CSV table of C-alpha atoms in Angstrom, one decimal:
chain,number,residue,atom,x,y,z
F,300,UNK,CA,93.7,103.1,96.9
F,301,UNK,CA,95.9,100.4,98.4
F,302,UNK,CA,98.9,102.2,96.1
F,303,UNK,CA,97.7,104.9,98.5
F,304,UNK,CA,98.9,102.9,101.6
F,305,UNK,CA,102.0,101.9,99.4
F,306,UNK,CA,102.9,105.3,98.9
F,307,UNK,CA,102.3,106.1,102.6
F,308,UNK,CA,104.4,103.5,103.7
F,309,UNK,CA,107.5,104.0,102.2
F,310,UNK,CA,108.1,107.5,104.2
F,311,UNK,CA,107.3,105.6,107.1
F,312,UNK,CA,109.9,103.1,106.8
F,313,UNK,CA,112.3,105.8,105.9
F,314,UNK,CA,111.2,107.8,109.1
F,315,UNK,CA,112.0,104.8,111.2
F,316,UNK,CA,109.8,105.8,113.8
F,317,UNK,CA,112.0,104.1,117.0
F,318,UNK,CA,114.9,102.6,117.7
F,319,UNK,CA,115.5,99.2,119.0
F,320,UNK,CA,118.4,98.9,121.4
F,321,UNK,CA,119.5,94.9,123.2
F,322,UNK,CA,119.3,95.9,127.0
F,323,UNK,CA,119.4,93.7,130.0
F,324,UNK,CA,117.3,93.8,133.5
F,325,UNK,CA,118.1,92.2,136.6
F,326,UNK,CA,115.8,90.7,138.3
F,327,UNK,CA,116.1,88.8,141.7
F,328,UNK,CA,119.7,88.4,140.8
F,329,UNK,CA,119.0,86.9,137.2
F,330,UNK,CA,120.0,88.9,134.1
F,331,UNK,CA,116.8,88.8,131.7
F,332,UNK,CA,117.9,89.8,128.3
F,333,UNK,CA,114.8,92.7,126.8
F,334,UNK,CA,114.3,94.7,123.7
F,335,UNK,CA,113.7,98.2,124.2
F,336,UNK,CA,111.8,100.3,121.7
F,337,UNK,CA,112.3,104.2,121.7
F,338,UNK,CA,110.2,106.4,120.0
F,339,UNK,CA,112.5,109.4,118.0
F,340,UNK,CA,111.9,113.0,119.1
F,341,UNK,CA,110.1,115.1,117.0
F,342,UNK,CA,109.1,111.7,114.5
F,343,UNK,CA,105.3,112.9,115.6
F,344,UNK,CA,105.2,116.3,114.2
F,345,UNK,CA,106.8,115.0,111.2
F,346,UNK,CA,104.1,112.4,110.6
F,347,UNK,CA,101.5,115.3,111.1
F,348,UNK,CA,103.1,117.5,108.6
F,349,UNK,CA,102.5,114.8,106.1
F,350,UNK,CA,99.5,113.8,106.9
F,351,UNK,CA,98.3,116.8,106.9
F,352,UNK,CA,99.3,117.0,102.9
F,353,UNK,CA,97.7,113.4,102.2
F,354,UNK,CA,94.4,114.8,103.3
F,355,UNK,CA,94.6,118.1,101.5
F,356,UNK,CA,95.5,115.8,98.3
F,357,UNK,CA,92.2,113.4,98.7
F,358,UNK,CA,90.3,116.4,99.9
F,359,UNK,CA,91.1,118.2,96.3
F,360,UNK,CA,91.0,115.0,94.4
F,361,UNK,CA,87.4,114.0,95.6
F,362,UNK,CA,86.1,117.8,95.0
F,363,UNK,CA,86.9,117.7,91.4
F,364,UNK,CA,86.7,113.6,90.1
F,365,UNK,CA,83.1,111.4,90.8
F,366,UNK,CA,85.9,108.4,90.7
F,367,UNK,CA,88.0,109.9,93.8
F,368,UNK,CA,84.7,110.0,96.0
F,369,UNK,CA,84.0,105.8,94.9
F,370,UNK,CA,87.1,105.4,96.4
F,371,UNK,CA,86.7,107.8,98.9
F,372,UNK,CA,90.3,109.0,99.3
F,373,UNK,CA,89.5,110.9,102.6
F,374,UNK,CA,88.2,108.1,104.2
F,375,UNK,CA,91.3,105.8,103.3
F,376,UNK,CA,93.7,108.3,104.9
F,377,UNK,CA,91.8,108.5,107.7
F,378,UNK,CA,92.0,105.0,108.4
F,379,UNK,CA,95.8,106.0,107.7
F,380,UNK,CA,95.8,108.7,110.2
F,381,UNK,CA,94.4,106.1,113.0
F,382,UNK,CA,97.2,104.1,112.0
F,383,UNK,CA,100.2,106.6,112.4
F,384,UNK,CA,98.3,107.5,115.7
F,385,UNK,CA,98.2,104.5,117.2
F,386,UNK,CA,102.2,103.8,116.3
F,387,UNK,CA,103.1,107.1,117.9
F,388,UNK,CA,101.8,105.9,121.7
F,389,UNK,CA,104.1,102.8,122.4
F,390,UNK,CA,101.6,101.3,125.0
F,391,UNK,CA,99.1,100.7,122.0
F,392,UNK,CA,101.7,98.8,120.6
F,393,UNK,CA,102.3,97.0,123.6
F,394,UNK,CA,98.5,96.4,124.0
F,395,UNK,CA,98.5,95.0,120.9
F,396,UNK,CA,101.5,92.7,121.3
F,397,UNK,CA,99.7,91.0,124.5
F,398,UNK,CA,96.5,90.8,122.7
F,399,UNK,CA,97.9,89.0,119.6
F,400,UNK,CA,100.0,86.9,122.0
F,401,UNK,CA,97.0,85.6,123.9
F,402,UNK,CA,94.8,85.2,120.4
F,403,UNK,CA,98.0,83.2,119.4
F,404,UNK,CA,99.0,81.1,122.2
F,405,UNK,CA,97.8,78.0,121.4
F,406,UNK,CA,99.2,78.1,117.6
F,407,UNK,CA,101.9,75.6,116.9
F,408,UNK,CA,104.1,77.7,115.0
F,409,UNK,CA,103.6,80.8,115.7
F,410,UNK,CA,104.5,83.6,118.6
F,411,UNK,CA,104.8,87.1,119.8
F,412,UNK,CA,107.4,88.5,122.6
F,413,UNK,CA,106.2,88.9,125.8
F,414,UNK,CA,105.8,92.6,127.3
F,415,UNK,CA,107.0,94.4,130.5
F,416,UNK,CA,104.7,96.3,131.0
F,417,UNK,CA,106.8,97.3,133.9
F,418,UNK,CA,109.2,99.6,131.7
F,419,UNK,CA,106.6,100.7,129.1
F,420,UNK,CA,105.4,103.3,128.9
F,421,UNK,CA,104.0,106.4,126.0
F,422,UNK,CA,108.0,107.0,124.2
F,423,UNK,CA,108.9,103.6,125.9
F,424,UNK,CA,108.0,100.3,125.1
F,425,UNK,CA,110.1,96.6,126.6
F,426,UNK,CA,109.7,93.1,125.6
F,427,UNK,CA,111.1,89.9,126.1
F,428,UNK,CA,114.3,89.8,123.8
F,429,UNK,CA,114.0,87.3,120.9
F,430,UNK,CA,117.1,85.1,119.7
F,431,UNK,CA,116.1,84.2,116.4
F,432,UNK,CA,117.3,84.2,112.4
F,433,UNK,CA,115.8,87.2,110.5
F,434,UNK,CA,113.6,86.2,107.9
F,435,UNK,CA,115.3,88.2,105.4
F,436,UNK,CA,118.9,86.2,106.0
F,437,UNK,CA,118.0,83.5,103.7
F,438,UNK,CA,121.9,81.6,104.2
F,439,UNK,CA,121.4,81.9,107.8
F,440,UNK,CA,118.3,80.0,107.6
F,441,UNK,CA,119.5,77.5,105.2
F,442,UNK,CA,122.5,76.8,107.4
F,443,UNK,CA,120.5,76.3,110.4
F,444,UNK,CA,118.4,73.4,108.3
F,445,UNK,CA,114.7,75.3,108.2
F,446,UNK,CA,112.4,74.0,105.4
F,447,UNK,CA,111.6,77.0,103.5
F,448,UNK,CA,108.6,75.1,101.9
F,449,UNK,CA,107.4,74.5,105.6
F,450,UNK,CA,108.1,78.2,106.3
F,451,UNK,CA,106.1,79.7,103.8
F,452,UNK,CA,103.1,77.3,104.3
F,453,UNK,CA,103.2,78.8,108.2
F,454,UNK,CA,103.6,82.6,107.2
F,455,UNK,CA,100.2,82.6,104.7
F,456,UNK,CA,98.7,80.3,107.5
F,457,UNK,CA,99.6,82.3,110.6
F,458,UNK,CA,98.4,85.4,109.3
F,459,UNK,CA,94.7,84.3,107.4
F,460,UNK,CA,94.3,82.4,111.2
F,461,UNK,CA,94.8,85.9,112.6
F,462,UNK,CA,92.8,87.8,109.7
F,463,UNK,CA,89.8,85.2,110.0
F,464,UNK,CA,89.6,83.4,113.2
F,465,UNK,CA,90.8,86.2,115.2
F,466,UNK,CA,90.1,89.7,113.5
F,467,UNK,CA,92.7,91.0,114.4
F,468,UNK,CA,96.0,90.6,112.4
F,469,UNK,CA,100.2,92.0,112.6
F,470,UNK,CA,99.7,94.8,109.2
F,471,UNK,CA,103.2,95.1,108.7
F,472,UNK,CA,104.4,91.3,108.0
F,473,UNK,CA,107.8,92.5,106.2
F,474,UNK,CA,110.8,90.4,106.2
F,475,UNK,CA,112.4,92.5,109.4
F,476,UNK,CA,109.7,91.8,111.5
F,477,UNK,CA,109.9,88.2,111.5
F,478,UNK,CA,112.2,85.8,113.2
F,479,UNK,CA,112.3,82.2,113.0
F,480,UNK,CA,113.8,80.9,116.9
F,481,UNK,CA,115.3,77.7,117.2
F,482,UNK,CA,112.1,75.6,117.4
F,483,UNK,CA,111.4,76.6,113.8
F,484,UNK,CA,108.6,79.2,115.1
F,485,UNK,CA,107.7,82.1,112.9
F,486,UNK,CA,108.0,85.1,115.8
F,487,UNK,CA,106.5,88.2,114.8
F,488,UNK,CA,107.8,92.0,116.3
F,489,UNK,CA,106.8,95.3,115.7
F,490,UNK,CA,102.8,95.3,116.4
F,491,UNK,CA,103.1,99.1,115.5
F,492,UNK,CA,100.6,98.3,112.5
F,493,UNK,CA,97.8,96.2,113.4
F,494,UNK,CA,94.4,95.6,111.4
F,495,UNK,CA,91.2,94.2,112.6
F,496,UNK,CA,88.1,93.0,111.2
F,497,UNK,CA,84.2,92.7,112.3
F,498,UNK,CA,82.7,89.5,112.0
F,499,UNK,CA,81.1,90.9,108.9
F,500,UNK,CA,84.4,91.5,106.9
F,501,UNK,CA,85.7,88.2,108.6
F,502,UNK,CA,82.6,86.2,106.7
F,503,UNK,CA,83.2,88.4,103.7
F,504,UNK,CA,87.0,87.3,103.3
F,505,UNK,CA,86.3,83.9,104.3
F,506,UNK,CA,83.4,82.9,102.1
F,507,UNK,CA,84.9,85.0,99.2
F,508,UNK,CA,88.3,82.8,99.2
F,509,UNK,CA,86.0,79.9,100.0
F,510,UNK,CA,83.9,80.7,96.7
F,511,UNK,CA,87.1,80.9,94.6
F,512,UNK,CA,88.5,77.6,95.6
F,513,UNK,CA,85.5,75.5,95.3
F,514,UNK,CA,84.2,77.7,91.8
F,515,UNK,CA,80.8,78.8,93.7
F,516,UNK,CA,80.7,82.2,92.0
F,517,UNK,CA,77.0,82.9,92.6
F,518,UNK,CA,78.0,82.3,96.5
F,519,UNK,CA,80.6,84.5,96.0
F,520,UNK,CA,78.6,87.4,94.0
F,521,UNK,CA,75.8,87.0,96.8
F,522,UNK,CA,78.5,87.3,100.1
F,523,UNK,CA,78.7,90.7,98.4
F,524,UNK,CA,75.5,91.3,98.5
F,525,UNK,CA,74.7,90.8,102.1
F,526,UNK,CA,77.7,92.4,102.8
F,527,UNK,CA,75.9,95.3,101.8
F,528,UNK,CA,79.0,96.1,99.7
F,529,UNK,CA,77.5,95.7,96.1
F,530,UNK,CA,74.1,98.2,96.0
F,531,UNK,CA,71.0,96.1,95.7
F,532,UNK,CA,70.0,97.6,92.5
F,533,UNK,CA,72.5,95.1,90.6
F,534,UNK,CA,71.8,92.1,89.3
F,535,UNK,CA,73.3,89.2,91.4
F,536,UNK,CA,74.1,86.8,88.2
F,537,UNK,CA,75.7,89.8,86.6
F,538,UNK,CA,77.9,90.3,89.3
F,539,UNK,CA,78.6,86.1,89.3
F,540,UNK,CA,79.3,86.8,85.7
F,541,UNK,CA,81.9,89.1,86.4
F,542,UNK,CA,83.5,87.1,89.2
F,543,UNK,CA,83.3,83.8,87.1
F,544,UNK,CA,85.8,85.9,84.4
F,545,UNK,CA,88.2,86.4,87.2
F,546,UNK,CA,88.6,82.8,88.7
F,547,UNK,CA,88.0,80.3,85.0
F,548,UNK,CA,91.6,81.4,83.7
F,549,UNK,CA,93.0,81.4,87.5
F,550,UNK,CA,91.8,77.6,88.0
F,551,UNK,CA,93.3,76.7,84.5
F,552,UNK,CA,96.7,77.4,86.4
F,553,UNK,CA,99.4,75.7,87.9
F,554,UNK,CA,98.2,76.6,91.3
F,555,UNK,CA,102.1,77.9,92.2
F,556,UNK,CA,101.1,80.8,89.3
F,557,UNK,CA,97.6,81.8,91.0
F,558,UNK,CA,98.4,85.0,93.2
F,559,UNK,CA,96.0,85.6,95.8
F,560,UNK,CA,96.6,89.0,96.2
F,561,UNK,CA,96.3,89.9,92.2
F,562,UNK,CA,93.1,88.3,92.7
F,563,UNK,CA,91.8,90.3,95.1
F,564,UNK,CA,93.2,93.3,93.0
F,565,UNK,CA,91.0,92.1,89.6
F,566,UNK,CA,88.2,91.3,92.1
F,567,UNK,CA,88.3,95.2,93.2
F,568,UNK,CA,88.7,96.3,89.8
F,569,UNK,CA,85.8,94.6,88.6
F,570,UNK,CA,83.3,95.7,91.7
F,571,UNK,CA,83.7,98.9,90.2
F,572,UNK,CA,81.5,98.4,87.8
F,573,UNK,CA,79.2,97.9,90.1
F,574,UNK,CA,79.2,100.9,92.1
F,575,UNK,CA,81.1,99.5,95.2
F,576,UNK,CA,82.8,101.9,97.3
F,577,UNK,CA,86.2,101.6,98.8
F,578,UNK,CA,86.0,99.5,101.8
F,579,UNK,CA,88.5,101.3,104.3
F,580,UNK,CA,88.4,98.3,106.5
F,581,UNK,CA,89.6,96.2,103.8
F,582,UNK,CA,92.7,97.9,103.1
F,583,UNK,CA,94.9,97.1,105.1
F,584,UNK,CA,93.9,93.2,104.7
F,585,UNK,CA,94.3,93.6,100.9
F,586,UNK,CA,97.8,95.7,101.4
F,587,UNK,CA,99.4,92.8,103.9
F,588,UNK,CA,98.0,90.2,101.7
F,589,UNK,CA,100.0,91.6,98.9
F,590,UNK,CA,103.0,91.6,102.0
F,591,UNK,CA,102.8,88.1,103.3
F,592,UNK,CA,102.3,86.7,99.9
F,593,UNK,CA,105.3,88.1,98.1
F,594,UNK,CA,107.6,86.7,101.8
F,595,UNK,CA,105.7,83.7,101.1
F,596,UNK,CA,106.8,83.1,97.6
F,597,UNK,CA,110.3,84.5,98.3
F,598,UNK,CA,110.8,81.4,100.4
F,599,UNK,CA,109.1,78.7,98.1
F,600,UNK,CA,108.0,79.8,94.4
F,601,UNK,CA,106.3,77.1,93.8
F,602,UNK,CA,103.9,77.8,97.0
F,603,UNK,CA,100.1,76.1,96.3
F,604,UNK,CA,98.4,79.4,97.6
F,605,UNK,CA,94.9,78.2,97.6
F,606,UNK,CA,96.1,74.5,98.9
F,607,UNK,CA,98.0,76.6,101.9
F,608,UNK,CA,94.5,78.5,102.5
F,609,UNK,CA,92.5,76.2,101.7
F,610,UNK,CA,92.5,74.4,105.7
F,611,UNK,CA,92.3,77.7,107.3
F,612,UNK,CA,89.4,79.0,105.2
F,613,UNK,CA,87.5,75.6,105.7
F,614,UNK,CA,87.8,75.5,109.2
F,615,UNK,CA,86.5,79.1,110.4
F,616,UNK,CA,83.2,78.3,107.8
F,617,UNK,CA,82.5,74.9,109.2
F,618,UNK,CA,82.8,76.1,112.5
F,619,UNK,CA,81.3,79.6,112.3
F,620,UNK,CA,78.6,78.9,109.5
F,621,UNK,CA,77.6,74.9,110.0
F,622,UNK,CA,75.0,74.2,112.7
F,623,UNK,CA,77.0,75.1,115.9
F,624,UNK,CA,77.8,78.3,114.4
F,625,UNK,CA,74.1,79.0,113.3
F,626,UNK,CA,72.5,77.9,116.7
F,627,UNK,CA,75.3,80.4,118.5
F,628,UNK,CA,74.4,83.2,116.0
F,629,UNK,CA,70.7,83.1,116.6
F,630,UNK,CA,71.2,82.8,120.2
């Protein structure tokens, strides 16, 4: 299924939805420079057109094979079409850029532009201009002295803080969307793909990593449980049993060799044998997990990935599931 979003995205990125132009407004005599975000004509019909074929494709597939309707294909390019939709009307994106910048504002390392919502509009969208070193121009970085080893630690960081503590995270955390400015801030653009998760799925990918770095499989078997994404009729040690096969060889690992994001791939794998359905609002998690990893370990190879996550994931369970968190909960 996430192949699915794989496959989707690649046409996507070909499209190139909008343009990006450097622009410049005056105001009260000052010269503020802005980037200004057009949407191409005609990219919506195109977008249509295809998805259009996706869903008679998962429609067809689901019709013939019991498998297809586990992973219930239709559902999974639905949650694609919500996607596209919301890229096509510019003022979603810009919503979403204020939204991440307020969740963010108060993280060291980490920023979004600012928005005029002044010149935005549906086609049009305008935001504070950011001087910065693409990601993806590794010399430029070097020259300029950033710590790749730092950098990497604050890209898996900045997005599990967004994934867990917020819910709502950037889905499209490629190399061109993220800048480093001069204060050795990771600045993320291009808020066209966003995910966001209930405080179900946010306990769920918190106590899961959790369970894998301190070895708990039963905890982790049993998160499934109440998730309500394993059916009850399973055995909960059985399911521990399975998990415990994916994470002994991972912990007998240099940690710099344990990928999260294969992890999560074997952990999906092996739910299949117990009946559980694709999670559509999971995927995009699991697809930008694979994306911010493999930035991650493009920077530094030999990143610790469960060390890195390790702070993150501690922090939201202490705070959400430890006494303060339990008294606010039954309140």
């Amino acid at each position: 299924v996430t192949a699915l979003f794989a496959s989707f995205s690649a046409p996507v990125a070909a499209a190139s939805i909008a343009q990006v132009h450097r622009a410049e407004l005056i105001k009260n005599g000052e010269t503020i420079p802005v980037a200004v975000k057009v949407l191409r004509p005609g990219i919506e019909g195109r977008f249509k057109r295809d998805l259009e074929t996706f869903f008679f494709a998962a429609r067809l597939a689901e019709a013939r094979d019991p498998e297809a309707r586990r992973l219930r294909l239709v559902a999974t390019v639905e949650t694609l079409a919500r996607s596209v939709t919301m890229e096509m009307d510019l003022r979603l994106e810009a919503a979403a850029l204020s939204e991440l910048s307020e969740n963010t504002k108060d993280d060291p390392d980490f920023r979004a532009p600012k928005v005029d919502w002044e010149h935005t509009a549906r086609t049009v969208l305008t935001t504070q201009w950011i001087d910065g070193i693409p990601l993806n121009d590794r010399e430029r970085l070097r020259t300029a002295g950033h710590d790749f080893v730092r950098l990497s630690k604050v890209i898996l960081q900045s997005f599990l803080r967004q994934a867990i503590r917020d819910g709502f995270f950037h889905a499209d955390m490629h190399p061109g969307n993220l800048f480093i400015d001069a204060q050795g801030n990771l600045v993320a653009v291009d808020c066209g793909i966003m995910g966001r998760l209930g405080l179900k799925e946010r306990r769920f990918l918190a106590e899961i990593l959790y369970g894998f770095i301190t070895k708990d499989w039963y905890r982790t078997a049993q998160i499934h449980f109440e998730a309500g994404y394993v059916p009850a009729h399973h055995s909960i040690e059985d399911f521990a049993q399975a998990i415990r096969a994916i994470g002994e060889p991972i912990h007998d690992r240099p940690a710099h060799e344990i990928s999260m994001a294969k992890l999560l791939t074997l952990l999906f794998e092996v739910t299949s044998l117990f009946d559980m359905r694709t999670r559509p609002e999971l995927l995009l998690l699991q697809k930008t997990m694979v994306v911010v990893e493999g930035v991650a370990r493009t920077l530094d190879p030999q990143l610790d990935m469960w060390g890195t996550a390790e702070p993150v994931v501690r922090e939201w369970i202490e705070r959400h599931l430890g006494p303060i968190g339990r008294i606010e909960n039954a309140a």
